XYZ file of N, CA and C in Angstrom:
606
model
N 0.822 -1.210 0.000
C 0.000 0.000 0.000
C 0.856 1.260 0.000
N 1.884 1.238 0.814
C 2.761 2.411 0.898
C 3.421 2.679 -0.448
N 3.781 1.585 -1.127
C 4.417 1.730 -2.435
C 3.450 2.360 -3.430
N 2.199 1.930 -3.403
C 1.205 2.458 -4.320
C 0.926 3.924 -4.040
N 0.940 4.279 -2.737
C 0.725 5.681 -2.399
C 1.850 6.563 -2.930
N 3.081 6.036 -2.793
C 4.220 6.821 -3.283
C 4.137 6.999 -4.799
N 3.774 5.922 -5.483
C 3.651 6.008 -6.940
C 2.538 6.968 -7.336
N 1.388 6.862 -6.641
C 0.263 7.749 -6.941
C 0.629 9.202 -6.661
N 1.351 9.424 -5.575
C 1.769 10.795 -5.261
C 2.731 11.347 -6.301
N 3.639 10.487 -6.758
C 4.597 10.918 -7.775
C 3.884 11.289 -9.076
N 2.932 10.441 -9.481
C 2.173 10.709 -10.712
C 1.363 11.982 -10.572
N 0.747 12.187 -9.402
C -0.052 13.390 -9.175
C 0.810 14.644 -9.242
N 2.007 14.567 -8.638
C 2.902 15.729 -8.690
C 3.333 16.029 -10.133
N 3.595 14.985 -10.888
C 3.968 15.175 -12.296
C 2.841 15.842 -13.075
N 1.616 15.377 -12.830
C 0.473 15.960 -13.527
C 0.292 17.431 -13.175
N 0.443 17.723 -11.871
C 0.310 19.117 -11.444
C 1.390 19.997 -12.071
N 2.621 19.450 -12.168
C 3.715 20.219 -12.761
C 3.459 20.471 -14.250
N 2.972 19.435 -14.930
C 2.668 19.594 -16.353
C 1.559 20.610 -16.554
N 0.525 20.571 -15.702
C -0.577 21.525 -15.822
C -0.105 22.956 -15.584
N 0.783 23.124 -14.573
C 1.305 24.473 -14.302
C 2.119 24.989 -15.483
N 2.946 24.105 -16.052
C 3.739 24.520 -17.210
C 2.844 24.849 -18.409
N 1.790 24.062 -18.581
C 0.859 24.320 -19.684
C 0.153 25.656 -19.510
N -0.304 25.958 -18.274
C -0.949 27.242 -18.015
C 0.026 28.394 -18.216
N 1.276 28.181 -17.773
C 2.283 29.222 -17.941
C 2.553 29.474 -19.429
N 2.587 28.388 -20.201
C 2.816 28.537 -21.644
C 1.643 29.238 -22.313
N 0.409 28.919 -21.879
C -0.769 29.575 -22.435
C -0.814 31.053 -22.084
N -0.348 31.381 -20.887
C -0.383 32.784 -20.451
C 0.725 33.615 -21.081
N 1.775 32.955 -21.582
C 2.898 33.679 -22.175
C 2.542 34.088 -23.604
N 2.399 35.385 -23.859
C 2.046 35.911 -25.175
C 3.199 36.675 -25.827
N 4.397 36.474 -25.353
C 5.535 37.243 -25.861
C 5.856 36.915 -27.322
N 5.526 35.721 -27.788
C 5.853 35.347 -29.161
C 4.714 35.483 -30.144
N 3.566 35.980 -29.678
C 2.408 36.090 -30.560
C 2.661 37.021 -31.741
N 3.361 38.117 -31.472
C 3.614 39.085 -32.541
C 4.449 38.469 -33.662
N 5.475 37.712 -33.268
C 6.327 37.070 -34.273
C 5.551 36.035 -35.081
N 4.693 35.278 -34.392
C 3.897 34.264 -35.082
C 2.908 34.924 -36.045
N 2.248 35.978 -35.592
C 1.289 36.679 -36.446
C 1.979 37.295 -37.662
N 3.171 37.869 -37.452
C 3.899 38.458 -38.579
C 4.321 37.392 -39.583
N 4.728 36.225 -39.059
C 5.133 35.142 -39.958
C 3.967 34.686 -40.831
N 2.750 34.787 -40.292
C 1.574 34.361 -41.053
C 1.241 35.360 -42.157
N 1.342 36.654 -41.850
C 0.919 37.685 -42.814
C 2.077 38.246 -43.637
N 3.328 37.876 -43.316
C 4.481 38.485 -43.993
C 4.490 38.190 -45.492
N 4.299 36.928 -45.868
C 4.369 36.566 -47.275
C 3.265 37.223 -48.109
N 1.993 37.152 -47.684
C 0.969 37.873 -48.466
C 1.213 39.374 -48.535
N 1.718 39.946 -47.431
C 1.990 41.387 -47.425
C 3.094 41.743 -48.410
N 4.182 40.961 -48.409
C 5.293 41.240 -49.320
C 4.874 41.040 -50.779
N 4.050 40.029 -51.035
C 3.574 39.812 -52.404
C 2.705 40.977 -52.870
N 1.848 41.463 -51.978
C 1.012 42.614 -52.320
C 1.858 43.861 -52.537
N 2.869 44.047 -51.682
C 3.741 45.218 -51.792
C 4.517 45.212 -53.105
N 5.187 44.094 -53.397
C 5.978 44.021 -54.625
C 5.085 44.024 -55.862
N 3.883 43.464 -55.746
C 2.948 43.514 -56.866
C 2.541 44.938 -57.192
N 2.273 45.724 -56.148
C 1.911 47.130 -56.350
C 3.068 47.911 -56.965
N 4.281 47.681 -56.447
C 5.461 48.365 -56.986
C 5.689 47.977 -58.449
N 5.510 46.692 -58.772
C 5.719 46.218 -60.142
C 4.761 46.888 -61.116
N 3.481 46.945 -60.728
C 2.479 47.563 -61.601
C 2.765 49.054 -61.780
N 3.141 49.726 -60.685
C 3.452 51.163 -60.767
C 4.648 51.421 -61.675
N 5.700 50.621 -61.541
C 6.884 50.792 -62.388
C 6.553 50.540 -63.858
N 5.727 49.538 -64.112
C 5.349 49.233 -65.493
C 4.610 50.406 -66.129
N 3.593 50.912 -65.437
C 2.803 51.999 -66.012
C 3.607 53.295 -66.108
N 4.502 53.522 -65.145
C 5.324 54.729 -65.199
C 6.274 54.680 -66.395
N 6.937 53.541 -66.598
C 7.852 53.399 -67.735
C 7.100 53.482 -69.057
N 5.938 52.851 -69.122
C 5.151 52.883 -70.350
C 4.649 54.295 -70.654
N 4.272 55.031 -69.603
C 3.800 56.402 -69.799
C 4.918 57.301 -70.318
N 6.109 57.172 -69.752
C 7.228 58.006 -70.209
C 7.620 57.665 -71.646
N 7.502 56.397 -72.029
C 7.793 56.011 -73.414
C 6.743 56.592 -74.362
N 5.477 56.551 -73.965
C 4.415 57.140 -74.787
C 4.612 58.644 -74.948
N 5.020 59.292 -73.872
C 5.261 60.736 -73.937
C 6.407 61.064 -74.895
N 7.460 60.245 -74.863
C 8.597 60.466 -75.767
C 8.179 60.275 -77.225
N 7.356 59.269 -77.493
C 6.874 59.038 -78.861
C 6.016 60.209 -79.329
N 5.158 60.694 -78.452
C 4.274 61.809 -78.808
C 5.070 63.071 -79.147
N 6.069 63.381 -78.332
C 6.860 64.586 -78.579
C 7.727 64.444 -79.828
N 8.310 63.258 -80.018
C 9.189 63.060 -81.176
C 8.416 63.075 -82.492
N 7.137 62.730 -82.449
C 6.345 62.664 -83.684
C 5.825 64.026 -84.136
N 6.105 65.061 -83.385
C 5.615 66.392 -83.768
C 6.150 66.810 -85.141
N 7.417 66.520 -85.405
C 8.008 66.871 -86.697
C 7.328 66.175 -87.858
N 6.807 64.967 -87.620
C 6.084 64.250 -88.676
C 4.712 64.878 -88.888
N 4.057 65.293 -87.815
C 2.732 65.910 -87.943
C 2.787 67.213 -88.733
N 3.845 67.986 -88.518
C 3.950 69.288 -89.189
C 4.561 69.194 -90.581
N 5.183 68.062 -90.923
C 5.783 67.891 -92.239
C 7.256 68.246 -92.292
N 7.812 68.782 -91.211
C 9.243 69.108 -91.205
C 10.087 67.863 -91.416
N 9.660 66.773 -90.830
C 10.415 65.527 -90.930
C 10.451 65.027 -92.371
N 9.294 64.986 -93.029
C 9.229 64.459 -94.393
C 9.954 65.351 -95.393
N 9.913 66.672 -95.160
C 10.510 67.607 -96.116
C 11.946 67.976 -95.767
N 12.465 67.412 -94.688
C 13.852 67.679 -94.323
C 14.102 69.112 -93.921
N 13.206 69.680 -93.146
C 13.345 71.070 -92.716
C 13.738 71.135 -91.243
N 14.239 72.289 -90.854
C 14.605 72.508 -89.460
C 15.706 71.577 -89.009
N 15.490 70.915 -87.878
C 16.502 70.000 -87.341
C 16.640 68.731 -88.171
N 15.764 68.535 -89.141
C 15.824 67.345 -89.994
C 16.395 67.652 -91.374
N 17.020 68.785 -91.523
C 17.592 69.156 -92.822
C 18.724 68.202 -93.201
N 18.796 67.881 -94.465
C 19.840 66.983 -94.949
C 19.433 65.527 -94.955
N 18.239 65.215 -94.451
C 17.776 63.829 -94.429
C 17.092 63.516 -95.758
N 17.590 62.498 -96.437
C 17.042 62.169 -97.762
C 16.532 60.730 -97.861
N 17.257 59.784 -97.301
C 16.876 58.373 -97.447
C 15.945 57.932 -96.309
N 15.255 56.827 -96.545
C 14.359 56.266 -95.528
C 15.135 55.807 -94.297
N 16.332 55.287 -94.521
C 17.154 54.836 -93.400
C 17.576 56.017 -92.537
N 17.903 57.136 -93.186
C 18.259 58.344 -92.433
C 17.065 58.857 -91.633
N 15.880 58.780 -92.212
C 14.675 59.229 -91.512
C 14.411 58.369 -90.273
N 14.610 57.076 -90.444
C 14.395 56.160 -89.325
C 15.363 56.461 -88.180
N 16.628 56.679 -88.525
C 17.629 57.002 -87.505
C 17.345 58.350 -86.857
N 16.927 59.321 -87.672
C 16.655 60.657 -87.138
C 15.481 60.637 -86.169
N 14.438 59.876 -86.498
C 13.294 59.809 -85.588
C 13.669 59.107 -84.290
N 14.465 58.057 -84.398
C 14.876 57.353 -83.186
C 15.729 58.255 -82.300
N 16.583 59.068 -82.907
C 17.381 60.018 -82.125
C 16.493 61.048 -81.440
N 15.461 61.516 -82.151
C 14.532 62.476 -81.559
C 13.765 61.848 -80.405
N 13.390 60.583 -80.548
C 12.687 59.881 -79.473
C 13.590 59.693 -78.263
N 14.831 59.298 -78.509
C 15.769 59.074 -77.404
C 16.090 60.367 -76.670
N 16.048 61.494 -77.387
C 16.306 62.781 -76.737
C 15.188 63.148 -75.769
N 13.977 62.648 -76.019
C 12.837 62.928 -75.146
C 12.633 61.858 -74.080
N 13.209 60.685 -74.283
C 13.016 59.580 -73.342
C 13.906 59.756 -72.116
N 13.468 59.302 -70.944
C 14.291 59.386 -69.732
C 15.484 58.443 -69.825
N 16.525 58.673 -69.015
C 17.751 57.869 -69.132
C 17.591 56.408 -68.747
N 16.558 56.055 -67.978
C 16.416 54.652 -67.580
C 15.832 53.780 -68.696
N 15.472 54.384 -69.818
C 15.050 53.611 -70.995
C 16.248 53.437 -71.921
N 16.626 52.194 -72.162
C 17.775 51.889 -73.019
C 17.357 52.048 -74.480
N 17.727 53.190 -75.068
C 17.292 53.491 -76.437
C 17.926 52.576 -77.476
N 19.010 51.920 -77.130
C 19.612 50.986 -78.077
C 18.689 49.799 -78.358
N 17.766 49.540 -77.437
C 16.849 48.412 -77.594
C 15.494 48.819 -78.176
N 15.263 50.106 -78.312
C 13.978 50.581 -78.825
C 13.915 50.385 -80.337
N 12.809 49.837 -80.815
C 12.555 49.676 -82.248
C 11.363 50.550 -82.610
N 11.520 51.395 -83.635
C 10.439 52.302 -84.037
C 9.860 51.854 -85.378
N 8.536 51.959 -85.470
C 7.830 51.620 -86.700
C 6.876 52.755 -87.039
N 6.685 52.987 -88.326
C 5.755 54.026 -88.784
C 4.965 53.493 -89.967
N 3.650 53.658 -89.889
C 2.766 53.250 -90.970
C 1.884 54.427 -91.347
N 1.587 54.554 -92.611
C 0.751 55.669 -93.062
C -0.240 55.183 -94.103
N -1.326 55.961 -94.222
C -2.361 55.645 -95.191
C -3.112 56.917 -95.513
N -3.489 57.072 -96.750
C -4.207 58.281 -97.150
C -5.692 58.209 -96.818
N -6.153 57.025 -96.383
C -7.555 56.859 -96.022
C -7.820 57.269 -94.582
N -8.706 56.531 -93.923
C -9.055 56.842 -92.542
C -8.209 56.076 -91.547
N -8.508 56.294 -90.261
C -7.752 55.629 -89.202
C -8.001 54.122 -89.193
N -9.175 53.702 -89.654
C -9.484 52.281 -89.668
C -8.684 51.485 -90.676
N -8.020 52.155 -91.593
C -7.242 51.458 -92.619
C -5.834 51.109 -92.155
N -5.440 51.605 -90.977
C -4.106 51.306 -90.443
C -4.160 49.997 -89.671
N -3.241 49.087 -89.973
C -3.181 47.804 -89.271
C -2.213 47.882 -88.097
N -2.472 47.061 -87.093
C -1.623 47.038 -85.904
C -0.240 46.491 -86.256
N 0.835 47.213 -85.929
C 2.181 46.730 -86.250
C 2.585 45.563 -85.359
N 3.546 44.803 -85.824
C 4.057 43.653 -85.080
C 5.438 43.997 -84.538
N 5.557 43.998 -83.211
C 6.843 44.326 -82.580
C 7.719 43.100 -82.370
N 7.105 41.940 -82.202
C 7.874 40.731 -81.903
C 7.195 39.522 -82.525
N 8.005 38.523 -82.821
C 7.509 37.260 -83.357
C 8.110 36.122 -82.554
N 7.245 35.316 -81.951
C 7.687 34.173 -81.135
C 8.659 34.606 -80.040
N 8.386 35.737 -79.418
C 9.207 36.194 -78.303
C 10.511 36.854 -78.697
N 10.678 37.194 -79.972
C 11.904 37.840 -80.451
C 11.545 39.174 -81.090
N 12.274 40.225 -80.719
C 12.009 41.558 -81.253
C 12.276 41.618 -82.748
N 11.477 42.427 -83.433
C 11.692 42.648 -84.854
C 12.986 43.435 -85.053
N 13.688 43.139 -86.119
C 14.944 43.827 -86.420
C 14.643 45.253 -86.884
N 15.334 46.234 -86.284
C 15.097 47.633 -86.636
C 15.373 47.901 -88.112
N 16.364 47.235 -88.674
C 16.688 47.460 -90.090
C 15.586 46.956 -91.023
N 14.765 46.025 -90.528
C 13.681 45.480 -91.343
C 12.316 46.049 -90.956
N 12.295 46.917 -89.969
C 11.025 47.472 -89.499
C 10.484 48.492 -90.493
N 9.184 48.467 -90.709
C 8.554 49.413 -91.631
C 8.578 50.812 -91.033
N 8.953 51.790 -91.863
C 8.958 53.177 -91.400
C 8.541 54.072 -92.557
N 7.266 54.383 -92.594
C 6.694 55.223 -93.647
C 5.958 56.384 -92.989
N 6.586 57.568 -92.916
C 5.962 58.699 -92.223
C 4.834 59.358 -92.994
N 4.592 58.937 -94.244
C 3.487 59.477 -95.023
C 3.756 60.869 -95.557
N 2.705 61.470 -96.117
C 2.803 62.816 -96.671
C 1.781 63.733 -96.042
N 1.418 64.786 -96.759
C 0.453 65.750 -96.238
C -0.933 65.118 -96.123
N -1.619 65.422 -95.023
C -2.987 64.940 -94.748
C -3.082 63.420 -94.728
N -2.007 62.760 -94.323
C -2.009 61.301 -94.225
C -2.268 60.871 -92.784
N -2.883 59.718 -92.633
C -3.042 59.113 -91.310
C -1.775 58.316 -91.011
N -1.164 58.599 -89.875
C 0.114 57.974 -89.519
C -0.005 57.320 -88.143
N 0.546 56.141 -88.024
C 0.634 55.436 -86.744
C 2.103 55.203 -86.426
N 2.572 55.813 -85.352
C 3.957 55.644 -84.901
C 3.947 54.715 -83.692
N 4.806 53.712 -83.708
C 4.879 52.743 -82.611
C 6.326 52.562 -82.185
N 6.547 52.598 -80.887
C 7.865 52.296 -80.320
C 7.758 50.994 -79.535
N 8.632 50.063 -79.828
C 8.654 48.763 -79.156
C 9.885 48.708 -78.257
N 9.674 48.332 -77.009
C 10.779 48.354 -76.053
C 10.741 47.110 -75.174
N 11.806 46.283 -75.192
C 11.880 45.135 -74.285
C 12.370 45.581 -72.905
N 11.478 45.666 -71.959
C 11.783 46.169 -70.613
C 12.438 45.056 -69.805
N 13.753 45.119 -69.683
C 14.500 44.071 -69.003
C 14.212 43.962 -67.527
N 13.909 45.082 -66.873
C 13.675 45.066 -65.431
C 12.416 44.284 -65.071
N 11.477 44.182 -66.013
C 10.225 43.489 -65.729
C 10.412 42.021 -65.398
N 11.423 41.388 -65.965
C 11.655 39.977 -65.692
C 12.437 39.716 -64.433
N 12.887 40.757 -63.739
C 13.694 40.599 -62.528
C 12.968 41.023 -61.266
N 11.684 41.316 -61.372
C 10.931 41.746 -60.200
C 10.641 40.548 -59.300
N 10.861 40.678 -57.975
C 10.578 39.559 -57.070
C 9.087 39.266 -56.988
N 8.754 37.985 -56.905
C 7.378 37.487 -56.803
C 6.584 37.665 -58.102
N 6.819 38.762 -58.826
C 6.038 39.048 -60.029
C 6.987 39.280 -61.202
N 7.465 38.220 -61.808
C 8.351 38.337 -62.964
C 7.494 38.597 -64.199
N 7.490 39.851 -64.643
C 6.691 40.229 -65.808
C 7.537 40.049 -67.059
N 7.316 38.987 -67.780
C 8.096 38.766 -69.002
C 7.252 38.003 -70.016
N 7.445 38.345 -71.277
C 6.791 37.628 -72.369
C 7.714 37.489 -73.570
N 9.017 37.724 -73.339
C 10.008 37.604 -74.399
C 10.975 36.472 -74.069
N 11.654 35.981 -75.078
C 12.573 34.864 -74.877
C 13.741 35.221 -73.971
N 14.165 36.488 -73.997
C 15.294 36.900 -73.169
C 14.873 37.250 -71.743
N 13.620 37.017 -71.382
C 13.149 37.293 -70.031
C 12.630 38.696 -69.812
N 12.593 39.510 -70.848
C 12.111 40.887 -70.721
C 10.605 40.959 -70.995
N 10.054 42.130 -70.729
C 8.633 42.380 -70.969
C 8.495 43.370 -72.117
N 7.732 43.001 -73.133
C 7.556 43.865 -74.298
C 6.583 44.992 -73.982
N 7.041 46.222 -74.212
C 6.191 47.401 -74.081
C 5.971 48.009 -75.458
N 4.763 48.500 -75.680
C 4.449 49.186 -76.926
C 3.822 50.533 -76.611
N 4.347 51.571 -77.237
C 3.793 52.916 -77.097
C 3.471 53.426 -78.490
N 2.220 53.785 -78.723
C 1.783 54.199 -80.060
C 1.078 55.540 -80.013
N 1.150 56.248 -81.120
C 0.408 57.496 -81.293
C -0.082 57.542 -82.739
N -1.356 57.855 -82.909
C -1.961 57.949 -84.242
C -2.472 59.366 -84.467
N -2.255 59.883 -85.660
C -2.671 61.256 -85.958
C -2.772 61.426 -87.472
N -3.337 62.540 -87.871
C -3.353 62.924 -89.287
C -2.405 64.098 -89.464
N -1.511 63.998 -90.422
C -0.540 65.066 -90.641
C -1.232 66.323 -91.168
N -0.574 67.432 -90.953
C -1.130 68.706 -91.412
C -1.080 68.794 -92.944
N -1.981 69.557 -93.546
C -1.968 69.704 -95.018
C -0.897 70.693 -95.476
N 0.340 70.364 -95.179
C 1.444 71.268 -95.513
C 1.699 71.251 -97.025
N 2.197 72.356 -97.568
C 2.495 72.403 -99.015
C 3.664 71.496 -99.348
N 3.570 70.833 -100.462
C 4.614 69.888 -100.866
C 5.463 70.386 -102.023
N 5.206 71.612 -102.518
C 6.014 72.107 -103.636
C 6.956 73.213 -103.154
């Protein structure tokens, strides 16, 4: 009997000690903040980087569109086609293509790598509906600038100017790798459509 009492007392003391430790552990809330942060950290970081990624994309695309719009002013007024003003001395189509790209790069911010920008120009004497959408890439590969169509049109022509830019930073964003090109970049397109002024051609 004495042996059983000692064993029962030992077991009871163990149970009481375990219960006290359990209550103490339940009452200790010092690690709750760390646990809660660990639960919400990943969704929060994904939301944060997702927001930053979208903002950077739209900001870069907006600045590229602005550069295209400003550079195309010479085409709208006819100075570009007639080789007047800052475009004097331009005679060949290749020279026109290079001159427009230089004008675009002068308006573009420095974080846009102009060496990678491909410019295309299409024109039609009809309406805006007669202009077809240009192709900037085929199977994830950028079109060659030397083979890109560049026709600035003449007086009272409908012209569509498009700048194609493989945004390399888009494929390096954490959590949200924005890429649709073979080299891991994201293709951006900035276009402006207008009708040129009825400038005299003689």
